[in-house]
Coordinates of C-alpha atoms in Angstrom, one line a residue:
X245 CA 0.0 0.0 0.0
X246 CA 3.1 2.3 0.5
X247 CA 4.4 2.0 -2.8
X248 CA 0.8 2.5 -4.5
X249 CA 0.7 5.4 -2.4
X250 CA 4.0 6.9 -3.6
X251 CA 2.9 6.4 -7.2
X252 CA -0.4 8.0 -7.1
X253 CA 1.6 10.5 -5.2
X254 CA 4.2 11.0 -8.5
X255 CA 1.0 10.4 -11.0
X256 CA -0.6 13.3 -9.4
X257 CA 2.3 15.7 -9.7
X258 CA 2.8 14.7 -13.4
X259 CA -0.8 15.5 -14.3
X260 CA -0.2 19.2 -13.9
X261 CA 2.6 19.1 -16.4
X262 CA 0.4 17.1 -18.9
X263 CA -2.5 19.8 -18.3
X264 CA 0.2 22.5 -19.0
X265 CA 1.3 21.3 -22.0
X266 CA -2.1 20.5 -23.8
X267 CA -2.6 23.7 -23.3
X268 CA -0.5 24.1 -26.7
X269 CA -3.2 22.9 -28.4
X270 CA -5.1 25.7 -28.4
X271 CA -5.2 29.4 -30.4
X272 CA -2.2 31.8 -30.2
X273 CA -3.6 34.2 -32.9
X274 CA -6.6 35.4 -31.5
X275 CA -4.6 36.4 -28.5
X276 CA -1.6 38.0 -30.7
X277 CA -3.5 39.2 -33.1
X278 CA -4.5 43.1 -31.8
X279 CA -0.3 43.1 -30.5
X280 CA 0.8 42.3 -34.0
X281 CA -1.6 44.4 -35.8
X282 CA -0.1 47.4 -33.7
X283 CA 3.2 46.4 -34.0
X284 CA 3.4 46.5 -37.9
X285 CA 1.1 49.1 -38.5
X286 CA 3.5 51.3 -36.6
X287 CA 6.8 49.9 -38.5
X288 CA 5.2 50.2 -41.3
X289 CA 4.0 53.5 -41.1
X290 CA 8.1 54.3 -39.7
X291 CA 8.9 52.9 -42.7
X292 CA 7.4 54.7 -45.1
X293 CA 8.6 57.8 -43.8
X294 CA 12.0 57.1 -43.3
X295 CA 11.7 55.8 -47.4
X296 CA 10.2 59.1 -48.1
X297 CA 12.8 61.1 -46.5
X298 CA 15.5 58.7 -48.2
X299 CA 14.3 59.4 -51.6
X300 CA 14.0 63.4 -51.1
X301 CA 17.6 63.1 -49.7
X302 CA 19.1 61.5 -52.2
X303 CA 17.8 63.8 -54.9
X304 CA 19.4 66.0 -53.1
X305 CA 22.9 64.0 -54.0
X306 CA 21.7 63.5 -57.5
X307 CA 20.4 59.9 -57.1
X308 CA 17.2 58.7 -59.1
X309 CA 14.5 57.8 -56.1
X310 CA 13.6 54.3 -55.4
X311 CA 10.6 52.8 -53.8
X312 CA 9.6 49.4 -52.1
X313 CA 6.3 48.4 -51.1
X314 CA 5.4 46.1 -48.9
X315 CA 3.2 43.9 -50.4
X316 CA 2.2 41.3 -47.7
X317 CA 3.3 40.3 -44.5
X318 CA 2.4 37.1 -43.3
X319 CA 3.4 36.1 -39.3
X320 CA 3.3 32.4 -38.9
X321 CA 3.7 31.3 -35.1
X322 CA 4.7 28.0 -34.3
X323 CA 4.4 26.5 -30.8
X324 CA 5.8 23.0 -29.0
X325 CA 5.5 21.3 -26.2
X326 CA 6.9 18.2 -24.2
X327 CA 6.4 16.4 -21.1
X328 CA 9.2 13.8 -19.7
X329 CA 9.2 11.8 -16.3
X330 CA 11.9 9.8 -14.7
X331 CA 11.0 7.5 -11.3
X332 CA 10.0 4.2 -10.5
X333 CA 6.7 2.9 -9.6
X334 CA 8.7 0.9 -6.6
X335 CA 11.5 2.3 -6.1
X336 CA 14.6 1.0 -4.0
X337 CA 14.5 2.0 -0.3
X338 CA 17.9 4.4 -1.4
X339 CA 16.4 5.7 -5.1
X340 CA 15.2 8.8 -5.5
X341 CA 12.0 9.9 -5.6
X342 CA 12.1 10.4 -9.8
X343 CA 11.9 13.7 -11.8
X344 CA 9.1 15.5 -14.2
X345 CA 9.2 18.1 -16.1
X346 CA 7.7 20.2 -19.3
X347 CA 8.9 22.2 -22.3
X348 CA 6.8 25.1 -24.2
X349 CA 8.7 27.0 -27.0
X350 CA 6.9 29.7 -28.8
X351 CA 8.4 30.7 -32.5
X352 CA 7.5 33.5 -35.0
X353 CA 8.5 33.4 -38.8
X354 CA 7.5 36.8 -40.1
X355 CA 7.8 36.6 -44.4
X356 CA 7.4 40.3 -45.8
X357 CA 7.4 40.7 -49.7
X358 CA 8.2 43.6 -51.0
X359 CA 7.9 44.7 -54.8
X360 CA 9.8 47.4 -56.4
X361 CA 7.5 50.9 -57.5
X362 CA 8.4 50.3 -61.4
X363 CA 7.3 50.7 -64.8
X364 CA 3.9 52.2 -66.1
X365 CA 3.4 52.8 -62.0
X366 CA 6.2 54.9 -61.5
X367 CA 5.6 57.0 -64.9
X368 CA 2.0 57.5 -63.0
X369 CA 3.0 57.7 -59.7
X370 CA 6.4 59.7 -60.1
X371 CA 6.3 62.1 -63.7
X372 CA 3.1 62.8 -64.3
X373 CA 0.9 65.8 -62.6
X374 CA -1.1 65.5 -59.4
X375 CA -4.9 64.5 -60.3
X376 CA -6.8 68.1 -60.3
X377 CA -9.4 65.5 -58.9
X378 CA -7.4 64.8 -55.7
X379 CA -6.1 68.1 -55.4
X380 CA -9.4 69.9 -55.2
X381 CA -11.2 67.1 -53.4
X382 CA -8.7 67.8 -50.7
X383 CA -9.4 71.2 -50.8
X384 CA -12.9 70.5 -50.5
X385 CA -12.7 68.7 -47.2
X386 CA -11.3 71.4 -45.1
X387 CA -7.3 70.8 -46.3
X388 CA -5.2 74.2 -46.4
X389 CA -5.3 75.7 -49.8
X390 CA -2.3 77.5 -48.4
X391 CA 0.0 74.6 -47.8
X392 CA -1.5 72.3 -50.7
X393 CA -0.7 74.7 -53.6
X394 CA 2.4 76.3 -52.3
X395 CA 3.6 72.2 -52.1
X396 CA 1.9 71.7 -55.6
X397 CA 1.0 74.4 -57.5
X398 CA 3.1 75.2 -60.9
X399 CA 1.1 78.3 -61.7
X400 CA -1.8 79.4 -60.9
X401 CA -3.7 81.8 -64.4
X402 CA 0.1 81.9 -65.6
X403 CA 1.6 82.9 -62.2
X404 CA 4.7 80.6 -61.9
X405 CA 5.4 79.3 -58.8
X406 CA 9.4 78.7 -59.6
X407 CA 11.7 76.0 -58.9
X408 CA 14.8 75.8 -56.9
X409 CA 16.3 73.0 -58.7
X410 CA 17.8 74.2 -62.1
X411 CA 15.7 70.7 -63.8
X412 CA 12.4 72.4 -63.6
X413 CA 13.9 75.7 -64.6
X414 CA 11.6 78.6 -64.2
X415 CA 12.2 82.5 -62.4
X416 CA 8.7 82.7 -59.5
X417 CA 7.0 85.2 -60.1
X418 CA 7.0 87.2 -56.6
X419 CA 3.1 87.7 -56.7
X420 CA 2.7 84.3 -56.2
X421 CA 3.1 83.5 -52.8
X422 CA 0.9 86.5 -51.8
X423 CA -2.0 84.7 -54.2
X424 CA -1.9 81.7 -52.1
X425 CA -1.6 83.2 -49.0
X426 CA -4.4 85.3 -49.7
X427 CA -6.4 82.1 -50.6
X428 CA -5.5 80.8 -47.8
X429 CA -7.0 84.0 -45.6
X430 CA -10.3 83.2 -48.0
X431 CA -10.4 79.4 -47.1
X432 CA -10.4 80.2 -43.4
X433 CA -12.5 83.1 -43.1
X434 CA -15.5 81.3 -45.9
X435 CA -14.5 84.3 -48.2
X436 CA -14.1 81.6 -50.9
X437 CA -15.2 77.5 -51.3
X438 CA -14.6 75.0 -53.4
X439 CA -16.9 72.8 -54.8
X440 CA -16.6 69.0 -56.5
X441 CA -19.6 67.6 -59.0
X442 CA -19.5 64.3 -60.6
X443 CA -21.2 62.4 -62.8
X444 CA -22.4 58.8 -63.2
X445 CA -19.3 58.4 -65.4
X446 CA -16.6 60.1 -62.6
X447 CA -16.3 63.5 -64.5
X448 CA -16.3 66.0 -63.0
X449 CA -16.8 69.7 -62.7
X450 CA -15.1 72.3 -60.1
X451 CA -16.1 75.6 -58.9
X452 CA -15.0 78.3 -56.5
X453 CA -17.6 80.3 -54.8
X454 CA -16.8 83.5 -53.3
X455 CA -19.0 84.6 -50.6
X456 CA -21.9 87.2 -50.9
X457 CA -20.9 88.5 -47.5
X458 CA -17.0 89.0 -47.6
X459 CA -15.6 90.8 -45.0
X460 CA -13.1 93.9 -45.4
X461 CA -10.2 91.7 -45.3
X462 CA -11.9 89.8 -47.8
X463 CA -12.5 92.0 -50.1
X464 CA -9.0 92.9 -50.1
X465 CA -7.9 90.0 -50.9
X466 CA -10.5 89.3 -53.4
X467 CA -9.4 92.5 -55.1
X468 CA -5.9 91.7 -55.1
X469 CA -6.3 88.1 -56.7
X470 CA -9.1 89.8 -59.0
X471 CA -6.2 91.8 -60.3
X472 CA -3.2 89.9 -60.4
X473 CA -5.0 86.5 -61.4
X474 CA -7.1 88.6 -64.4
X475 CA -10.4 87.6 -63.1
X476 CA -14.2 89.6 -63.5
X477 CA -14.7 91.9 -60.9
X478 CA -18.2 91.0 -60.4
X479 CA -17.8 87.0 -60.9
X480 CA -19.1 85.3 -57.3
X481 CA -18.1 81.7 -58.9
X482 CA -15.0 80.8 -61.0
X483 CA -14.7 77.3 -63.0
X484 CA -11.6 75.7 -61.6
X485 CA -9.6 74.6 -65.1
X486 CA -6.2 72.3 -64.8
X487 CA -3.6 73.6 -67.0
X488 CA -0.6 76.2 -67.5
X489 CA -2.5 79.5 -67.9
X490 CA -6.2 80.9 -68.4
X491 CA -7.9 79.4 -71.2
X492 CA -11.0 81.7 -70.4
X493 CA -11.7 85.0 -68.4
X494 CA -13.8 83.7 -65.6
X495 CA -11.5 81.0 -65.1
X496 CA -9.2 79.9 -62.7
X497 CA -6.4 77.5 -63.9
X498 CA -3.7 75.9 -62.0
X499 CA -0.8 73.9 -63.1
X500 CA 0.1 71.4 -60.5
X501 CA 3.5 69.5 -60.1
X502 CA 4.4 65.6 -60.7
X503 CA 5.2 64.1 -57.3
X504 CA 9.1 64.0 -58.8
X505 CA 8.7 67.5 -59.5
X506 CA 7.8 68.0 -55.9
X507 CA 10.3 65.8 -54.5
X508 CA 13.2 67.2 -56.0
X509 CA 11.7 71.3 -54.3
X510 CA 11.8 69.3 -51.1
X511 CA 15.4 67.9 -52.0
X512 CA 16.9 71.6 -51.8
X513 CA 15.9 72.1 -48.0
X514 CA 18.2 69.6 -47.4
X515 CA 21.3 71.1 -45.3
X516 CA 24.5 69.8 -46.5
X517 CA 27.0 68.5 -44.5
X518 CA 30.3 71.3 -45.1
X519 CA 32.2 68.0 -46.7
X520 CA 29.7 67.8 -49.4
X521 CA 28.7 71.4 -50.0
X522 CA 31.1 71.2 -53.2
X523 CA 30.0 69.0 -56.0
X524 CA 28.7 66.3 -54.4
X525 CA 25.0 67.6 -54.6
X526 CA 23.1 68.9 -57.3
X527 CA 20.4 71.9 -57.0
X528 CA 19.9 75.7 -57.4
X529 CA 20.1 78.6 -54.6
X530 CA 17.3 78.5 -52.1
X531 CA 16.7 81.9 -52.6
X532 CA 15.6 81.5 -56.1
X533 CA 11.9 81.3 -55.3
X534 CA 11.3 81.9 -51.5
X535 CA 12.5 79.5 -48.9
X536 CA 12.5 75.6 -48.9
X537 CA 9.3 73.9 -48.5
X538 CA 11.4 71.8 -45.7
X539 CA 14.1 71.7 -43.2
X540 CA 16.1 68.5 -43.1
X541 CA 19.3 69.0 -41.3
X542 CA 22.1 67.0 -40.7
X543 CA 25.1 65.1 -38.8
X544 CA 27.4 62.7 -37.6
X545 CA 25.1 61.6 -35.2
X546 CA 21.6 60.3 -34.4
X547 CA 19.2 62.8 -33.6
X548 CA 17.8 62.7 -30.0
X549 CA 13.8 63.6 -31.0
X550 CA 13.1 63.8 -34.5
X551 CA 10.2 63.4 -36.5
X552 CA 11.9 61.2 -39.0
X553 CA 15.3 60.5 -39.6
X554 CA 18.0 58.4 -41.8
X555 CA 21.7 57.9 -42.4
X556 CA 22.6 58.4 -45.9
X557 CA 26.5 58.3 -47.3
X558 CA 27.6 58.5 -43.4
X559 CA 25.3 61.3 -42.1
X560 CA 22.4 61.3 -40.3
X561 CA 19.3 63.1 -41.5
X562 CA 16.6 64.4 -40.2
X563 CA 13.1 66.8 -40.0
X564 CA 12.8 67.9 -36.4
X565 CA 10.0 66.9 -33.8
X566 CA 9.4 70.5 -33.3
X567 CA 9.3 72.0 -36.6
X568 CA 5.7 72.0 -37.1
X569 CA 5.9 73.7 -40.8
X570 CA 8.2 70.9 -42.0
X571 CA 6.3 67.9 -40.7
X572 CA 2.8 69.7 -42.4
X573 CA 4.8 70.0 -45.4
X574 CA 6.0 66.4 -45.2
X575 CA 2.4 64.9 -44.2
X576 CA 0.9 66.5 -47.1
X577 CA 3.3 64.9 -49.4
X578 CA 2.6 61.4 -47.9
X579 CA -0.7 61.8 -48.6
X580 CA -0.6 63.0 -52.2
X581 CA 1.8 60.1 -53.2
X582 CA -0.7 57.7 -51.7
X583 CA -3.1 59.5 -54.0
X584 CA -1.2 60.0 -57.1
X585 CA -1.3 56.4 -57.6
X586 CA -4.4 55.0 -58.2
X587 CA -3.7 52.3 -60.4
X588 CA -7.3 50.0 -59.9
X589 CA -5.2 46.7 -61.0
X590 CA -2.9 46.7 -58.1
X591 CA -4.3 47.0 -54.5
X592 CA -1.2 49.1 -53.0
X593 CA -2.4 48.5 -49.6
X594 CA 0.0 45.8 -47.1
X595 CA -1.6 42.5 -46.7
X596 CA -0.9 41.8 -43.7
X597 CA -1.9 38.0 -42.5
X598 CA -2.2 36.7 -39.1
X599 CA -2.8 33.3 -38.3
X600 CA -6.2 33.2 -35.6
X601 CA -6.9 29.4 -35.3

């Protein structure tokens, strides 16, 4: 009865261990699911800005810009489990009682694809001129006219914007940040709104309508872009036309930028380390048209707080955390290359797959 007794007694102790390890048997998805899901949207979402800021850098050094998507990201979890035992059911006076233990291991193999921004994409994506549909639908939802034309804007009735970089050559004319600032004053105030109409087919038509009401400060600034734009004096809409000047009076036309175009304005707000100030990168005089639409600095060293940063030919760069202007500036463009590609054959959106059962 003893030794049946010390048995049960070693039985009992080892069913624990089995309970332990059955345990394997059951989901680890569900339960790493909402970890994972904020742990690569937040990589990826560091990623994309650090790529971002690597492309507008090395523009900046004369380098063509490169882009990877992540396509998919599958996170495949693996778990294992053992149970051993060592003791006698009657043991010798002078054995040992016997020994039990258990194992778990718990093993994540992440695959990520990623697939190169190429081809008819990039001609889309890269070279060719923000949508007017995007642009004004942006406009349309409360976004700052301000910041989005001074980003994309070309010319606005003819008014060049200028470029800093001698490959989009072209002197700005000095009345235009004034018009966009004064549109900007409008937007705010409801001295001027635009509005989007589409048709069954997705065509659509634009308008901006000035208010019936203005204010004095909107009337001075209606009768400043009245002059200098070439507009009616008496108009209270304007047809919003995409294009390099003002194919009608009554119109309002604005030339916007490719995203390449924009990319390479960005580039010349990049401060050069002294050791490269001479010949190593390519651009014009940021005085040429008005000052850079960013500040990215740089150094030997990793920043301390910085809104995005990356080492590039043995520099650190960077946009800091506390230059508001510059991270606007850098949001908006984010957002536009998301929307300048709208290919509807390819879904550019992560797949990102999670095993729940």
């Amino acid at each position: 009865m003893e030794d049946g007794g010390a048995g049960g007694l070693k039985f009992s102790f080892l069913l624990p261990l089995l309970a332990l390890t059955a345990t394997g048997c059951t989901s680890i998805g569900a339960q790493r699911m909402g970890i994972d899901r904020s742990d690569y949207s937040m990589r990826l979402l560091q990623n994309n800005k650090e790529q971002l800021l690597l492309n507008i850098v090395a523009i900046r050094y004369g380098d063509a810009p490169a882009f990877l998507e992540v396509s998919s990201v599958i996170s495949q979890y693996t778990r294992e489990g053992s149970v051993h035992a060592d003791f006698g059911i009657h043991p010798a006076p002078d054995d040992a009682d016997g020994s039990a233990g258990a194992n778990l291991l718990l093993r994540e193999t992440p695959t990520i694809t990623y697939a190169p921004l190429s081809g008819e994409r990039f001609s889309r994506s890269m070279l060719s001129p923000i949508p007017p549909a995007s642009l004004l639908a942006m406009m349309e939802a409360g976004w700052s006219a301000e910041y989005l034309l001074r980003l994309s804007a070309r010319s606005i009735n003819g008014v060049r914007a200028g470029s800093h970089d001698p490959l989009f050559a072209g002197v700005g004319d000095p009345q235009f940040p004034l018009i966009i600032e004064a549109i900007g004053r409008l937007q705010r105030s409801g001295g001027i709104a635009m509005h989007i109409e589409r048709d069954e087919k997705s065509h659509f038509t634009a308008r901006a309508i000035l208010s019936r009401t203005p204010t004095e400060r909107d009337r001075t600034d209606l009768d400043f872009i009245r002059r200098t734009l070439n507009l009616p004096g008496d108009a209270k809409e304007l047809a919003l036309r995409f294009g390099a000047a003002q194919p009608a009076p009554g119109q309002l036309a604005i030339g916007s930028r490719s995203m390449f175009e924009i990319f390479t304005e960005m580039a010349q707000g990049v401060d050069l380390p002294d050791k490269d100030r001479n010949g190593r990168a390519t651009g014009g005089q940021a005085d040429s048209a008005g000052s850079p639409l960013v500040r990215i600095h740089s150094g030997p060293n990793r920043p301390v707080d910085a809104h995005v940063a990356i080492r590039y030919r043995g520099n650190w760069f960077w946009i800091d955390g506390t230059d508001t202007e510059s991270k606007r500036m850098f949001l908006i463009t984010q957002i536009l290359l998301s929307l300048n590609d709208s290919s509807s054959a390819n879904n550019n959106a992560p797949l990102v797959t999670i095993p729940t059962g």
